[in-house]
Amino acid sequence: MAPTRPTRDPADTSLRAQVYESLRQALTAGRFRPGQKLTFRFVADALGVSLTPVREALRRLVAESAFEMQPNRSVRVPPMTRAKVLELRDIRMAVEGLAAEKAAANATRQQVAALRRTALEIAAARSRGDSATDREKVREFHFALYSIAEQPTLMRLIEGLWLQTGPYMNLLYPDFVSRPRGPQMRARVMRALQAHDAPAARAEIEDDIRQTLTYVADLADEQGNIRPAPPLASKPRGTFRATASLELH
Amino acid sequence: MAPTRPTRDPADTSLRAQVYESLRQALTAGRFRPGQKLTFRFVADALGVSLTPVREALRRLVAESAFEMQPNRSVRVPPMTRAKVLELRDIRMAVEGLAAEKAAANATRQQVAALRRTALEIAAARSRGDSATDREKVREFHFALYSIAEQPTLMRLIEGLWLQTGPYMNLLYPDFVSRPRGPQMRARVMRALQAHDAPAARAEIEDDIRQTLTYVADLADEQGNIRPAPPLASKPRGTFRATASLELH
DNA sequence: CAATCAGGTTTGTGATCACAAACGAGCCGA
DNA sequence: TCGGCTCGTTTGTGATCACAAACCTGATTG
């Protein structure tokens, strides 16, 4: 197996990559609202670079469906619709279920131990109400799990899917995550990995995704599509614009 | 359901989109060899445009894993490895199987009739040894099938996966396609759609992908990775360079 | 004869500029 | 009061340029 070539190459120091990373992180952390519009020049000004690297970073994100190109002008975070969330749910169940299967076949004791450490960090963050690191560590858990499968192409696909669901995941806090469902699921997944029980690992991951995204979908028509979206143009036209701090690197 | 927003917007007349389409088509038609290297300026010269739209088109294709960015310089068509083909095989089975399921639930008599027409065109092209339209129509059949599912996000995902497998599909001709497997599979899929038998439709598509890509994978180590790759630089350094005609539009 | 080093050349990167299309605020007229 | 028009502004697009890093070729040296 070739060494996993990551989508986000840490060795890439180009401005384009840094802009991409800034936007990606803001998106993953849910700092943009669905429907939010962005102009190229706004991003360029906010990050202090020229249009060139911004264009390439934004276009890449559009290619990954993290943003949508409006027919006329400008890009926006795709608005949330019930149909789309359900579509992403079914896709993620199929793809991440596959990854869980392959991971179960490969998993070593050390890898499961590392997962357990991350699970504890999630519990700690959650108990002190730190939803930011909660989200971050949940992501870390899932990707550490999938990386055990050692399938670079599959991994990139999943990263793309998470990028698309990212902006919606804010809706899970604080109500949904307070249920005991998450910790139980992680415990059962780790047990399945240890036993090399691929179908069980798949079933756990599928259940997790189904429950989570069904919950989000049920909120879709109420929230998310309500706000028409504040423009967020190049010049600070209004009084404030600190909606999302876009720091470089 | 929102109207299917296609990945390749036919209304997009920008140079960037035209460059993208040229390269995509060359790739899908298998006109680039795996491992083939391309420079930005070569593409720009070949198409008679400046670097700007070429950069954006190539970067998008890199984002879609249709090309790879080399650490140092230049992009190349990803070389074929056995592990990678098998990975793509399993992913495509999961994703396209899902699409087939959803299509079976939706299919109308008219849609099945349209599929049947395409199947006949495939048979006609194949019987006269026209492998170019054969490939094209096979693609058309599959995408017409998946589009019945009416899942735009899923559709885009599948397009990306086909883009990645495209350069390898030349290996199927002429030996593999001469088997009676293909026509039989298409007949059974159409029967399953007509009967709204989702599991049967999934099984047919899964079998098709498994057999096709397993065949390709078995050729992987022998072919594909042998040639180190002719550079294909900006100036026609050598004597010829008509390896792939990159006509705009 | 092989490894190294120096030169010129190729190549991606980022900034800047010109331009046309889209936008939006304000005016006008019904 | 409201709908349509106009003109200045905003915004994406594509071309061009400067530059540094990577590459290639050939001479030099051990």
Short mmCIF file of N, CA and C in Angstrom, two decimals, chain A residues 30 82 123 135 141 153 158 160 210 241:
data_model
loop_
_atom_site.label_atom_id
_atom_site.label_comp_id
_atom_site.label_asym_id
_atom_site.label_seq_id
_atom_site.Cartn_x
_atom_site.Cartn_y
_atom_site.Cartn_z
N GLY A 30 -18.04 25.32 11.72
CA GLY A 30 -19.40 25.86 11.68
C GLY A 30 -19.46 27.37 11.86
N ARG A 82 -33.84 19.72 3.58
CA ARG A 82 -34.07 18.39 4.15
C ARG A 82 -33.60 17.30 3.18
N ALA A 123 -15.34 12.84 26.09
CA ALA A 123 -16.15 12.84 27.30
C ALA A 123 -15.77 14.01 28.21
N ARG A 135 -16.55 18.97 19.25
CA ARG A 135 -16.67 18.75 17.81
C ARG A 135 -15.36 18.31 17.20
N PHE A 141 -11.81 11.39 16.25
CA PHE A 141 -12.13 9.98 16.49
C PHE A 141 -12.52 9.28 15.19
N THR A 153 -7.81 6.88 -1.05
CA THR A 153 -8.87 7.45 -1.88
C THR A 153 -10.18 7.53 -1.11
N ILE A 158 -14.24 10.77 2.12
CA ILE A 158 -14.91 11.03 3.39
C ILE A 158 -14.64 12.46 3.86
N GLY A 160 -14.23 14.98 2.00
CA GLY A 160 -15.12 15.82 1.22
C GLY A 160 -16.54 15.80 1.74
N ARG A 210 -26.92 7.59 10.73
CA ARG A 210 -28.35 7.66 10.48
C ARG A 210 -29.04 8.53 11.54
N ARG A 241 -18.35 43.38 10.86
CA ARG A 241 -18.22 42.28 9.91
C ARG A 241 -17.39 41.16 10.52
#
